[in-house]
Amino acid sequence: MMSEGRATRPVWKGRWWLPIWTAGLGLALFAAAAAGGEAANGLIIACCFLVVAVAFALAERSESLRGIGGVDGDERFARIETRSMAAAGRAMAVAIIVAWGYELSQGDDAAAITWILGVGTIAYVGSMIWIRGRG
Amino acid sequence: MKNEVRALRNEAGLSQQDLGAAVGVSRQTINSIEKERYTPSLPLAMKLARHFGKRVEEVFDDE
């Protein structure tokens, strides 16, 4: 039985979710780099992620950082987040298409980039159909 | 969107933090609404209007 008056909040809305997720991602990338024989590079990447994780953990007074973490976000921040994600998506799409063209011009098959582009396109079209269907 | 939120809030003696807590948004969101940089959703506009005992069109003006 839940205690009376206790606020329930999804795990991903908790204060510590984003710092832990960021640090975990850094460690996962370190493990991947180490498995590929690039432990030194992996360590640098992991350190960068850990610095960002600490910044998220200490960012109590920053609305932007709290919003990114989903802590105490409201409708205005949800709109900011949606627009930011859209801008990031456009930037990523341009970067991937440019990289795809570059790889092809160098005589490479660009298989990895083709996969990323395919997944992105399917995700975009699928999301649009799904969201449109929900009104 | 033009609005009377700041005037009504001052009249009620509330801080932006108080009003935000009362309607479930952040102090920064109340500030953005008052500065007419952010147009609230219809549910939030209705909450704000109800909080001051007014109708939505008495608080917000889209002209």
PDB file of C-alpha atoms in Angstrom:
ATOM      1  CA  MET A   1       0.000   0.000   0.000  1.00  0.00           C
ATOM      2  CA  MET A   2       1.278   3.442  -0.871  1.00  0.00           C
ATOM      3  CA  SER A   3       1.811   5.944   1.879  1.00  0.00           C
ATOM      4  CA  GLU A   4      -0.790   8.669   1.959  1.00  0.00           C
ATOM      5  CA  GLY A   5       0.111  11.945   0.284  1.00  0.00           C
ATOM      6  CA  ARG A   6       3.288  10.610  -1.244  1.00  0.00           C
ATOM      7  CA  ALA A   7       3.865  12.021  -4.701  1.00  0.00           C
ATOM      8  CA  THR A   8       4.484   9.409  -7.372  1.00  0.00           C
ATOM      9  CA  ARG A   9       6.880  10.375 -10.124  1.00  0.00           C
ATOM     10  CA  PRO A  10       8.215   8.308 -13.009  1.00  0.00           C
ATOM     11  CA  VAL A  11      11.814   7.164 -12.598  1.00  0.00           C
ATOM     12  CA  TRP A  12      12.902   9.262 -15.596  1.00  0.00           C
ATOM     13  CA  LYS A  13      11.553  12.393 -13.888  1.00  0.00           C
ATOM     14  CA  GLY A  14      13.723  11.924 -10.834  1.00  0.00           C
ATOM     15  CA  ARG A  15      16.579  14.256 -10.066  1.00  0.00           C
ATOM     16  CA  TRP A  16      19.252  11.561 -10.294  1.00  0.00           C
ATOM     17  CA  TRP A  17      18.054   9.864 -13.451  1.00  0.00           C
ATOM     18  CA  LEU A  18      19.920  12.056 -15.948  1.00  0.00           C
ATOM     19  CA  PRO A  19      23.273  12.131 -14.094  1.00  0.00           C
ATOM     20  CA  ILE A  20      23.191   8.338 -13.658  1.00  0.00           C
ATOM     21  CA  TRP A  21      22.119   7.775 -17.277  1.00  0.00           C
ATOM     22  CA  THR A  22      24.885  10.092 -18.571  1.00  0.00           C
ATOM     23  CA  ALA A  23      27.568   8.489 -16.419  1.00  0.00           C
ATOM     24  CA  GLY A  24      26.349   5.011 -17.427  1.00  0.00           C
ATOM     25  CA  LEU A  25      26.489   5.960 -21.093  1.00  0.00           C
ATOM     26  CA  GLY A  26      30.073   7.177 -20.624  1.00  0.00           C
ATOM     27  CA  LEU A  27      31.053   3.902 -18.987  1.00  0.00           C
ATOM     28  CA  ALA A  28      29.324   1.895 -21.736  1.00  0.00           C
ATOM     29  CA  LEU A  29      31.214   3.835 -24.403  1.00  0.00           C
ATOM     30  CA  PHE A  30      34.457   3.273 -22.485  1.00  0.00           C
ATOM     31  CA  ALA A  31      33.733  -0.470 -22.424  1.00  0.00           C
ATOM     32  CA  ALA A  32      32.970  -0.434 -26.162  1.00  0.00           C
ATOM     33  CA  ALA A  33      36.165   1.478 -26.945  1.00  0.00           C
ATOM     34  CA  ALA A  34      38.218  -0.826 -24.704  1.00  0.00           C
ATOM     35  CA  ALA A  35      36.737  -3.879 -26.435  1.00  0.00           C
ATOM     36  CA  GLY A  36      37.832  -2.344 -29.737  1.00  0.00           C
ATOM     37  CA  GLY A  37      41.401  -1.802 -28.472  1.00  0.00           C
ATOM     38  CA  GLU A  38      40.950   1.963 -27.988  1.00  0.00           C
ATOM     39  CA  ALA A  39      40.888   2.139 -24.198  1.00  0.00           C
ATOM     40  CA  ALA A  40      42.725   5.490 -24.045  1.00  0.00           C
ATOM     41  CA  ASN A  41      40.192   7.174 -26.326  1.00  0.00           C
ATOM     42  CA  GLY A  42      37.407   5.480 -24.411  1.00  0.00           C
ATOM     43  CA  LEU A  43      38.731   6.909 -21.157  1.00  0.00           C
ATOM     44  CA  ILE A  44      38.689  10.442 -22.594  1.00  0.00           C
ATOM     45  CA  ILE A  45      35.100   9.957 -23.793  1.00  0.00           C
ATOM     46  CA  ALA A  46      34.057   8.529 -20.408  1.00  0.00           C
ATOM     47  CA  CYS A  47      35.645  11.486 -18.584  1.00  0.00           C
ATOM     48  CA  CYS A  48      33.718  13.945 -20.792  1.00  0.00           C
ATOM     49  CA  PHE A  49      30.462  12.134 -20.018  1.00  0.00           C
ATOM     50  CA  LEU A  50      31.271  12.077 -16.289  1.00  0.00           C
ATOM     51  CA  VAL A  51      31.905  15.835 -16.283  1.00  0.00           C
ATOM     52  CA  VAL A  52      28.500  16.367 -17.942  1.00  0.00           C
ATOM     53  CA  ALA A  53      26.899  13.968 -15.425  1.00  0.00           C
ATOM     54  CA  VAL A  54      28.332  15.979 -12.513  1.00  0.00           C
ATOM     55  CA  ALA A  55      27.070  19.199 -14.131  1.00  0.00           C
ATOM     56  CA  PHE A  56      23.567  17.697 -14.352  1.00  0.00           C
ATOM     57  CA  ALA A  57      23.754  16.550 -10.725  1.00  0.00           C
ATOM     58  CA  LEU A  58      24.763  20.008  -9.488  1.00  0.00           C
ATOM     59  CA  ALA A  59      22.386  21.966 -11.710  1.00  0.00           C
ATOM     60  CA  GLU A  60      19.592  22.501  -9.186  1.00  0.00           C
ATOM     61  CA  ARG A  61      19.241  26.194 -10.037  1.00  0.00           C
ATOM     62  CA  SER A  62      19.351  25.905 -13.813  1.00  0.00           C
ATOM     63  CA  GLU A  63      15.918  25.666 -15.418  1.00  0.00           C
ATOM     64  CA  SER A  64      17.446  24.447 -18.688  1.00  0.00           C
ATOM     65  CA  LEU A  65      19.370  21.590 -17.093  1.00  0.00           C
ATOM     66  CA  ARG A  66      16.432  20.612 -14.868  1.00  0.00           C
ATOM     67  CA  GLY A  67      14.215  20.682 -17.940  1.00  0.00           C
ATOM     68  CA  ILE A  68      16.576  18.486 -19.950  1.00  0.00           C
ATOM     69  CA  GLY A  69      16.441  16.014 -17.093  1.00  0.00           C
ATOM     70  CA  GLY A  70      12.656  16.148 -17.070  1.00  0.00           C
ATOM     71  CA  VAL A  71      12.618  17.414 -13.486  1.00  0.00           C
ATOM     72  CA  ASP A  72       9.747  19.817 -12.744  1.00  0.00           C
ATOM     73  CA  GLY A  73       9.192  20.437 -16.428  1.00  0.00           C
ATOM     74  CA  ASP A  74       5.929  22.117 -17.411  1.00  0.00           C
ATOM     75  CA  GLU A  75       4.121  22.750 -20.695  1.00  0.00           C
ATOM     76  CA  ARG A  76       6.406  25.634 -21.676  1.00  0.00           C
ATOM     77  CA  PHE A  77       9.497  23.514 -21.184  1.00  0.00           C
ATOM     78  CA  ALA A  78       7.857  20.617 -23.022  1.00  0.00           C
ATOM     79  CA  ARG A  79       7.407  22.965 -25.986  1.00  0.00           C
ATOM     80  CA  ILE A  80      11.023  24.150 -25.702  1.00  0.00           C
ATOM     81  CA  GLU A  81      12.175  20.536 -25.600  1.00  0.00           C
ATOM     82  CA  THR A  82      10.078  19.594 -28.649  1.00  0.00           C
ATOM     83  CA  ARG A  83      11.483  22.508 -30.661  1.00  0.00           C
ATOM     84  CA  SER A  84      15.026  21.745 -29.523  1.00  0.00           C
ATOM     85  CA  MET A  85      14.627  18.103 -30.524  1.00  0.00           C
ATOM     86  CA  ALA A  86      13.285  19.172 -33.927  1.00  0.00           C
ATOM     87  CA  ALA A  87      16.240  21.527 -34.441  1.00  0.00           C
ATOM     88  CA  ALA A  88      18.697  18.816 -33.392  1.00  0.00           C
ATOM     89  CA  GLY A  89      16.954  16.340 -35.712  1.00  0.00           C
ATOM     90  CA  ARG A  90      17.281  18.726 -38.660  1.00  0.00           C
ATOM     91  CA  ALA A  91      20.962  19.324 -37.894  1.00  0.00           C
ATOM     92  CA  MET A  92      21.551  15.565 -37.640  1.00  0.00           C
ATOM     93  CA  ALA A  93      19.699  14.924 -40.919  1.00  0.00           C
ATOM     94  CA  VAL A  94      21.838  17.485 -42.753  1.00  0.00           C
ATOM     95  CA  ALA A  95      25.057  16.119 -41.217  1.00  0.00           C
ATOM     96  CA  ILE A  96      24.143  12.524 -42.096  1.00  0.00           C
ATOM     97  CA  ILE A  97      23.191  13.371 -45.692  1.00  0.00           C
ATOM     98  CA  VAL A  98      26.426  15.357 -46.172  1.00  0.00           C
ATOM     99  CA  ALA A  99      28.463  12.505 -44.668  1.00  0.00           C
ATOM    100  CA  TRP A 100      26.595   9.993 -46.857  1.00  0.00           C
ATOM    101  CA  GLY A 101      27.395  11.970 -50.012  1.00  0.00           C
ATOM    102  CA  TYR A 102      31.014  12.379 -48.929  1.00  0.00           C
ATOM    103  CA  GLU A 103      31.471   8.667 -48.258  1.00  0.00           C
ATOM    104  CA  LEU A 104      29.912   7.758 -51.611  1.00  0.00           C
ATOM    105  CA  SER A 105      32.134  10.288 -53.398  1.00  0.00           C
ATOM    106  CA  GLN A 106      35.175   8.618 -51.804  1.00  0.00           C
ATOM    107  CA  GLY A 107      34.171   5.280 -53.287  1.00  0.00           C
ATOM    108  CA  ASP A 108      33.005   3.815 -49.950  1.00  0.00           C
ATOM    109  CA  ASP A 109      29.727   1.910 -49.729  1.00  0.00           C
ATOM    110  CA  ALA A 110      28.665   4.050 -46.710  1.00  0.00           C
ATOM    111  CA  ALA A 111      26.675   1.110 -45.360  1.00  0.00           C
ATOM    112  CA  ALA A 112      26.599   2.357 -41.753  1.00  0.00           C
ATOM    113  CA  ILE A 113      25.415   5.815 -42.771  1.00  0.00           C
ATOM    114  CA  THR A 114      22.811   4.302 -45.116  1.00  0.00           C
ATOM    115  CA  TRP A 115      21.455   2.313 -42.159  1.00  0.00           C
ATOM    116  CA  ILE A 116      21.310   5.405 -39.938  1.00  0.00           C
ATOM    117  CA  LEU A 117      19.566   7.372 -42.677  1.00  0.00           C
ATOM    118  CA  GLY A 118      17.093   4.530 -43.228  1.00  0.00           C
ATOM    119  CA  VAL A 119      16.280   4.218 -39.530  1.00  0.00           C
ATOM    120  CA  GLY A 120      15.877   7.992 -39.238  1.00  0.00           C
ATOM    121  CA  THR A 121      13.562   8.148 -42.245  1.00  0.00           C
ATOM    122  CA  ILE A 122      11.414   5.259 -41.042  1.00  0.00           C
ATOM    123  CA  ALA A 123      11.265   6.767 -37.530  1.00  0.00           C
ATOM    124  CA  TYR A 124      10.206  10.151 -38.927  1.00  0.00           C
ATOM    125  CA  VAL A 125       7.512   8.797 -41.254  1.00  0.00           C
ATOM    126  CA  GLY A 126       6.313   6.299 -38.643  1.00  0.00           C
ATOM    127  CA  SER A 127       6.085   8.976 -35.951  1.00  0.00           C
ATOM    128  CA  MET A 128       4.187  11.289 -38.247  1.00  0.00           C
ATOM    129  CA  ILE A 129       1.641   8.582 -39.115  1.00  0.00           C
ATOM    130  CA  TRP A 130       1.294   7.552 -35.451  1.00  0.00           C
ATOM    131  CA  ILE A 131       0.940  11.086 -34.102  1.00  0.00           C
ATOM    132  CA  ARG A 132      -1.433  12.127 -36.905  1.00  0.00           C
ATOM    133  CA  GLY A 133      -3.570   9.061 -36.188  1.00  0.00           C
ATOM    134  CA  ARG A 134      -3.885  10.121 -32.554  1.00  0.00           C
ATOM    135  CA  GLY A 135      -5.198  13.515 -33.627  1.00  0.00           C
TER     136      GLY A 135
ATOM    137  CA  MET B   1      -0.451  37.341 -26.324  1.00  0.00           C
ATOM    138  CA  LYS B   2      -1.515  40.403 -24.337  1.00  0.00           C
ATOM    139  CA  ASN B   3      -2.726  39.539 -20.863  1.00  0.00           C
ATOM    140  CA  GLU B   4      -3.535  40.859 -17.416  1.00  0.00           C
ATOM    141  CA  VAL B   5      -1.675  38.211 -15.466  1.00  0.00           C
ATOM    142  CA  ARG B   6       0.913  40.547 -13.958  1.00  0.00           C
ATOM    143  CA  ALA B   7      -1.722  43.094 -12.889  1.00  0.00           C
ATOM    144  CA  LEU B   8      -3.977  40.411 -11.408  1.00  0.00           C
ATOM    145  CA  ARG B   9      -1.068  38.732  -9.640  1.00  0.00           C
ATOM    146  CA  ASN B  10       0.087  42.012  -8.106  1.00  0.00           C
ATOM    147  CA  GLU B  11      -3.473  42.799  -7.082  1.00  0.00           C
ATOM    148  CA  ALA B  12      -3.661  39.430  -5.330  1.00  0.00           C
ATOM    149  CA  GLY B  13      -0.282  40.003  -3.632  1.00  0.00           C
ATOM    150  CA  LEU B  14       1.242  36.860  -5.102  1.00  0.00           C
ATOM    151  CA  SER B  15       4.805  36.244  -6.234  1.00  0.00           C
ATOM    152  CA  GLN B  16       5.466  34.564  -9.580  1.00  0.00           C
ATOM    153  CA  GLN B  17       6.610  31.518  -7.593  1.00  0.00           C
ATOM    154  CA  ASP B  18       3.313  31.422  -5.655  1.00  0.00           C
ATOM    155  CA  LEU B  19       1.189  31.727  -8.781  1.00  0.00           C
ATOM    156  CA  GLY B  20       3.268  29.121 -10.596  1.00  0.00           C
ATOM    157  CA  ALA B  21       2.841  26.690  -7.695  1.00  0.00           C
ATOM    158  CA  ALA B  22      -0.900  27.357  -7.618  1.00  0.00           C
ATOM    159  CA  VAL B  23      -1.418  26.496 -11.284  1.00  0.00           C
ATOM    160  CA  GLY B  24       1.326  23.858 -11.595  1.00  0.00           C
ATOM    161  CA  VAL B  25       4.002  25.587 -13.666  1.00  0.00           C
ATOM    162  CA  SER B  26       7.422  27.085 -12.992  1.00  0.00           C
ATOM    163  CA  ARG B  27       8.160  30.668 -11.961  1.00  0.00           C
ATOM    164  CA  GLN B  28       9.910  31.131 -15.315  1.00  0.00           C
ATOM    165  CA  THR B  29       6.751  30.147 -17.187  1.00  0.00           C
ATOM    166  CA  ILE B  30       4.693  32.747 -15.296  1.00  0.00           C
ATOM    167  CA  ASN B  31       7.398  35.305 -16.091  1.00  0.00           C
ATOM    168  CA  SER B  32       7.319  34.409 -19.809  1.00  0.00           C
ATOM    169  CA  ILE B  33       3.511  34.692 -19.901  1.00  0.00           C
ATOM    170  CA  GLU B  34       3.621  38.090 -18.197  1.00  0.00           C
ATOM    171  CA  LYS B  35       6.229  39.325 -20.658  1.00  0.00           C
ATOM    172  CA  GLU B  36       4.023  38.034 -23.504  1.00  0.00           C
ATOM    173  CA  ARG B  37       6.804  35.818 -24.809  1.00  0.00           C
ATOM    174  CA  TYR B  38       4.892  32.605 -24.180  1.00  0.00           C
ATOM    175  CA  THR B  39       1.253  31.895 -25.045  1.00  0.00           C
ATOM    176  CA  PRO B  40      -0.113  29.343 -22.574  1.00  0.00           C
ATOM    177  CA  SER B  41      -2.163  26.333 -23.607  1.00  0.00           C
ATOM    178  CA  LEU B  42      -5.932  26.583 -23.252  1.00  0.00           C
ATOM    179  CA  PRO B  43      -5.973  24.431 -20.061  1.00  0.00           C
ATOM    180  CA  LEU B  44      -3.310  26.632 -18.434  1.00  0.00           C
ATOM    181  CA  ALA B  45      -5.053  29.827 -19.540  1.00  0.00           C
ATOM    182  CA  MET B  46      -8.280  28.506 -17.991  1.00  0.00           C
ATOM    183  CA  LYS B  47      -6.481  27.580 -14.768  1.00  0.00           C
ATOM    184  CA  LEU B  48      -5.004  31.064 -14.515  1.00  0.00           C
ATOM    185  CA  ALA B  49      -8.327  32.720 -15.222  1.00  0.00           C
ATOM    186  CA  ARG B  50     -10.127  30.523 -12.671  1.00  0.00           C
ATOM    187  CA  HIS B  51      -7.443  31.246 -10.106  1.00  0.00           C
ATOM    188  CA  PHE B  52      -8.285  34.958 -10.339  1.00  0.00           C
ATOM    189  CA  GLY B  53     -12.032  34.377 -10.584  1.00  0.00           C
ATOM    190  CA  LYS B  54     -12.156  35.702 -14.146  1.00  0.00           C
ATOM    191  CA  ARG B  55     -13.100  34.401 -17.566  1.00  0.00           C
ATOM    192  CA  VAL B  56     -10.308  33.549 -20.010  1.00  0.00           C
ATOM    193  CA  GLU B  57     -11.161  36.452 -22.300  1.00  0.00           C
ATOM    194  CA  GLU B  58     -10.922  38.843 -19.349  1.00  0.00           C
ATOM    195  CA  VAL B  59      -7.351  37.746 -18.699  1.00  0.00           C
ATOM    196  CA  PHE B  60      -6.068  37.120 -22.250  1.00  0.00           C
ATOM    197  CA  ASP B  61      -6.573  39.240 -25.340  1.00  0.00           C
ATOM    198  CA  ASP B  62      -5.591  37.906 -28.765  1.00  0.00           C
ATOM    199  CA  GLU B  63      -6.219  41.164 -30.630  1.00  0.00           C
TER     200      GLU B  63
END
